[in-house]
mmCIF file of C-alpha atoms in Angstrom:
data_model
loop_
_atom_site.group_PDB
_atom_site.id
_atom_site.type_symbol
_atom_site.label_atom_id
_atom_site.label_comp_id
_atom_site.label_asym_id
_atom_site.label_seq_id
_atom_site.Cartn_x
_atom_site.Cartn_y
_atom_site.Cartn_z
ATOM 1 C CA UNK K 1 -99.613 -187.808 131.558
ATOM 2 C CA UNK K 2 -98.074 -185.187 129.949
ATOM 3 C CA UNK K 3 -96.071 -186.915 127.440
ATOM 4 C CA UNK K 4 -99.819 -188.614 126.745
ATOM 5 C CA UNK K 5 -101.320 -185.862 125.917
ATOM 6 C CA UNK K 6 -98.005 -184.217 123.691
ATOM 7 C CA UNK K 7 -97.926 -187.191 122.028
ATOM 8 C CA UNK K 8 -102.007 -187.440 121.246
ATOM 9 C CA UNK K 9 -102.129 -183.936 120.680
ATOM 10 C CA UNK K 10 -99.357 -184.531 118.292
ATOM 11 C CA UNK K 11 -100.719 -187.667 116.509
ATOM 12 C CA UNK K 12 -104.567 -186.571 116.248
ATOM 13 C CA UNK K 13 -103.866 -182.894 115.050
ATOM 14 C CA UNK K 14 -100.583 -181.881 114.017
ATOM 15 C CA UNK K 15 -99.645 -184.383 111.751
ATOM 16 C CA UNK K 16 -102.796 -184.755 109.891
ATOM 17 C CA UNK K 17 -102.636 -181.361 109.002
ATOM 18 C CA UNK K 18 -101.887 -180.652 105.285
ATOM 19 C CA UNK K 19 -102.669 -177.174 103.848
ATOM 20 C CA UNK K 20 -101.655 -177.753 100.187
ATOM 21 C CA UNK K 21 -98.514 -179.952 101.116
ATOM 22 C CA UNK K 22 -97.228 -177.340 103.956
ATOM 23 C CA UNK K 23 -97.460 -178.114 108.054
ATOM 24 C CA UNK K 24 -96.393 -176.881 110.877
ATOM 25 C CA UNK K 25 -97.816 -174.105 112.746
ATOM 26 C CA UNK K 26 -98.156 -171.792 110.419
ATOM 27 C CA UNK K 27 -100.656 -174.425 108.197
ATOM 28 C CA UNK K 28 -102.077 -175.665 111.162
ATOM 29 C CA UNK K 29 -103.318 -171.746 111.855
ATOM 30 C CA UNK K 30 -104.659 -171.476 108.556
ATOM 31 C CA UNK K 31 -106.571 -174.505 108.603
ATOM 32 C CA UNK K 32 -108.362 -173.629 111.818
ATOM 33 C CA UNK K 33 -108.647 -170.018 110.059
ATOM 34 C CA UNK K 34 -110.561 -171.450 107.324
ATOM 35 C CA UNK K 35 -112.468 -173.619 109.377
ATOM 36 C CA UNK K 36 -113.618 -170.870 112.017
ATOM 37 C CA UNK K 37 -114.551 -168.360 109.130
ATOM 38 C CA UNK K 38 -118.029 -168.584 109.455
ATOM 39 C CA UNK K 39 -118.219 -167.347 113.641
ATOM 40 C CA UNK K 40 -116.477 -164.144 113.080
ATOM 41 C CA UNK K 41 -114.546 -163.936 116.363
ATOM 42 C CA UNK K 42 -113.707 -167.174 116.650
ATOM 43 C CA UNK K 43 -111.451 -166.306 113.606
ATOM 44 C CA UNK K 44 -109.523 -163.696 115.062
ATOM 45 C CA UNK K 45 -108.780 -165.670 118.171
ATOM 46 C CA UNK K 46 -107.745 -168.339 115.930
ATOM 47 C CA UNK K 47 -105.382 -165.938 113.933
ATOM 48 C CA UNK K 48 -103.974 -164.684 117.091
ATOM 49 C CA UNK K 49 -103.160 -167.968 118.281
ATOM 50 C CA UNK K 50 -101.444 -168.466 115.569
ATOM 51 C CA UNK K 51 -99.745 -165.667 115.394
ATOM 52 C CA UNK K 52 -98.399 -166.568 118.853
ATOM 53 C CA UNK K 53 -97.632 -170.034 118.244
ATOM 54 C CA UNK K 54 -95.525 -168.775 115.604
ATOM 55 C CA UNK K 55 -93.638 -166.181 117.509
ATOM 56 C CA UNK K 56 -93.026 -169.235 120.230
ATOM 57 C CA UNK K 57 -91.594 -170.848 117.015
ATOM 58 C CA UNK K 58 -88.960 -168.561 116.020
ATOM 59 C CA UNK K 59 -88.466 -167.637 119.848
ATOM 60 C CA UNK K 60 -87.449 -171.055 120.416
ATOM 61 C CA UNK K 61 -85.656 -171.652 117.063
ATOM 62 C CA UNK K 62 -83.025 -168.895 117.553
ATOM 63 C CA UNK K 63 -82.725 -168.959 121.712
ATOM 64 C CA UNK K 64 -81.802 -173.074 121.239
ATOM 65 C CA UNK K 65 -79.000 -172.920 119.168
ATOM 66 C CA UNK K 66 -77.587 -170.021 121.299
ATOM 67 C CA UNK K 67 -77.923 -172.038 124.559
ATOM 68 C CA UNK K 68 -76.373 -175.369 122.908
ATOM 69 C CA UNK K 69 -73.428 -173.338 121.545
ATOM 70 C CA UNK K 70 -72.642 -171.423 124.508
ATOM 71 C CA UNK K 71 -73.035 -174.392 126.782
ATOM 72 C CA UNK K 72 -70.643 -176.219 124.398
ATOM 73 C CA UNK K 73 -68.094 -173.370 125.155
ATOM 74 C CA UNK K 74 -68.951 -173.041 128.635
ATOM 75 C CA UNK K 75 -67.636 -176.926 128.412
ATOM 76 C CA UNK K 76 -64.561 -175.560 127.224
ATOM 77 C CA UNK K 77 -63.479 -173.784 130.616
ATOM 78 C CA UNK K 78 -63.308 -177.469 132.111
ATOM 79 C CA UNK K 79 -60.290 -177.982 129.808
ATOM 80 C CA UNK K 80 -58.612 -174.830 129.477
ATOM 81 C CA UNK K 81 -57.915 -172.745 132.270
ATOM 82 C CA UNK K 82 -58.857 -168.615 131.235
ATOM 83 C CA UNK K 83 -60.794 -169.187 129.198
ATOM 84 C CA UNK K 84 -64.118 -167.628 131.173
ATOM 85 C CA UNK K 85 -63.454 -164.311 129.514
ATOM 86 C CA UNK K 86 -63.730 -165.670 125.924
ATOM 87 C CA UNK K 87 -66.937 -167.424 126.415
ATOM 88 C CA UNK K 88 -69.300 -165.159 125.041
ATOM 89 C CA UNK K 89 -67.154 -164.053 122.078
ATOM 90 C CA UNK K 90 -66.619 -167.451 121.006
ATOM 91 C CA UNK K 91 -70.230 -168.330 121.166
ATOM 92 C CA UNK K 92 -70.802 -165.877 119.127
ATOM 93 C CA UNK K 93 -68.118 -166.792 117.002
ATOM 94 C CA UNK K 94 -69.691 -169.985 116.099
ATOM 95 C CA UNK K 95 -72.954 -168.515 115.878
ATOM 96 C CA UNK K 96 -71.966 -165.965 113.018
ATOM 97 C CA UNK K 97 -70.082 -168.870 111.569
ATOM 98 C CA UNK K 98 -73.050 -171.248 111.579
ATOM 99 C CA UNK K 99 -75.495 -168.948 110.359
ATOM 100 C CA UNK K 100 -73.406 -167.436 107.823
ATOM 101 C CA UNK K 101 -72.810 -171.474 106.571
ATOM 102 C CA UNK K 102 -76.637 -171.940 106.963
ATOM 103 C CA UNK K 103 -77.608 -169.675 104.665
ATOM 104 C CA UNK K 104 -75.788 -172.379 101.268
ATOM 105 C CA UNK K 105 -77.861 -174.996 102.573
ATOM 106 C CA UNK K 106 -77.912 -177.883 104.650
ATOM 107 C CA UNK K 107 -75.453 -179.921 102.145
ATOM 108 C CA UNK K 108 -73.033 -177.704 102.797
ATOM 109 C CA UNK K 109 -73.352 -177.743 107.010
ATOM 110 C CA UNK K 110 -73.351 -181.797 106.075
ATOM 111 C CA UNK K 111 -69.704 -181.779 104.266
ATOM 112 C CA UNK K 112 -68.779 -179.544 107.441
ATOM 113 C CA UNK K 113 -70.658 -181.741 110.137
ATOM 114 C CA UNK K 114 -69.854 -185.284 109.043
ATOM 115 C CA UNK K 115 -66.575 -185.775 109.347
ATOM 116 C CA UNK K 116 -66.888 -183.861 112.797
ATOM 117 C CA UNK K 117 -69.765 -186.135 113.671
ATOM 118 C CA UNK K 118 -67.518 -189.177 112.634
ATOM 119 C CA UNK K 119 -64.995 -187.644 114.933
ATOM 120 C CA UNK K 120 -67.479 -187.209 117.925
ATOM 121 C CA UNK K 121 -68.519 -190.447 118.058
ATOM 122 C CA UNK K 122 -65.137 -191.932 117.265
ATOM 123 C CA UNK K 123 -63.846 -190.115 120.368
ATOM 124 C CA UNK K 124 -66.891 -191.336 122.860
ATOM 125 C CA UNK K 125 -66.555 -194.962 121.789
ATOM 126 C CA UNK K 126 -62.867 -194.796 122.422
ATOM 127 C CA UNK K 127 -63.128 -193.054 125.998
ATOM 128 C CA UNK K 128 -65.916 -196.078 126.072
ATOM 129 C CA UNK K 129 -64.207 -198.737 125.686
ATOM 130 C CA UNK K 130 -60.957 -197.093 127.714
ATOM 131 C CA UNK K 131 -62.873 -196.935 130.675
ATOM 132 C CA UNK K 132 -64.851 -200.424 130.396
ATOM 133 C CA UNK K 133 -60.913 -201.924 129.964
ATOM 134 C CA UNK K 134 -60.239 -199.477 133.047
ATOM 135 C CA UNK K 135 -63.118 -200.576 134.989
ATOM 136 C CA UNK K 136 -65.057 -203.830 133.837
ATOM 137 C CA UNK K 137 -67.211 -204.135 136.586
ATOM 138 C CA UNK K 138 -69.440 -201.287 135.115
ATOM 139 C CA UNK K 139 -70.507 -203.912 132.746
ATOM 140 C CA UNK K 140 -72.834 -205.406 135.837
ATOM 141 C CA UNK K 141 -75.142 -202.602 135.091
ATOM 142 C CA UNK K 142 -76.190 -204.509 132.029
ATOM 143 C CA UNK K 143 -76.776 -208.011 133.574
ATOM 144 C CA UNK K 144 -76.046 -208.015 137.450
ATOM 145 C CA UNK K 145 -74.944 -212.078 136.830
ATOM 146 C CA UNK K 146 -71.885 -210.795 135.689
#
């Protein structure tokens, strides 16, 4: 039920909302801003709910990269032994580096990110296809006649 009512909440309200060509929270608050501006309170509460949505925004915005980095490094212990002391720094590391990139533009994380993508995903059908040859009975997952 609660993806339901995400999703509807999502669909009804959040989407259709266009201040000038702008969404998000931030036009979504001063919709309901302008909308409210004739019962007094009801306008503040609306522009401190959006205030707060906002700050859940940017809380969320800058505490997500910072977990998916450092559990990407974390991953790195598995591989290389001594490495649990280097952790942090290297998260941060690639945090500097990222948001130092960030800051040209999203073409420029691209020409950085595709090839690496490319790489990724090169790598994971490999190891893929290694362990299907290794193991083809995984393959009954797909269709138990097999």
């Amino acid at each position: 039920s609660l993806v339901w009512v995400v999703s509807i909440k999502y669909v009804i309200f959040v989407l259709r909302a266009d201040n000038q060509g702008e969404g998000g929270v931030m036009a979504l608050s001063a919709l309901a801003r302008r909308a409210a501006a004739p019962f007094g309170r009801l306008q503040t509460f609306v522009v401190v709910a959006g205030l707060i949505g906002a700050a859940l925004f940017y809380g969320d915005s800058m505490i997500t990269p910072a977990i998916s980095v450092l559990s990407a490094v974390e991953g790195l212990e598995i591989a290389f032994d001594g490495l649990e002391h280097w952790t942090v720094p290297l998260a941060l590391i690639v945090l500097i580096g990222l948001f130092l990139i960030q800051k040209h533009g999203t073409a420029r994380i691209g020409i950085l990110f595709g090839p690496v993508m490319v790489l990724w995903f090169g790598a994971l059908a490999a190891l893929g296809v290694y362990g299907v040859i290794q193991q083809p009975e995984v393959l009954q997952a797909m269709n138990p006649v097999w």
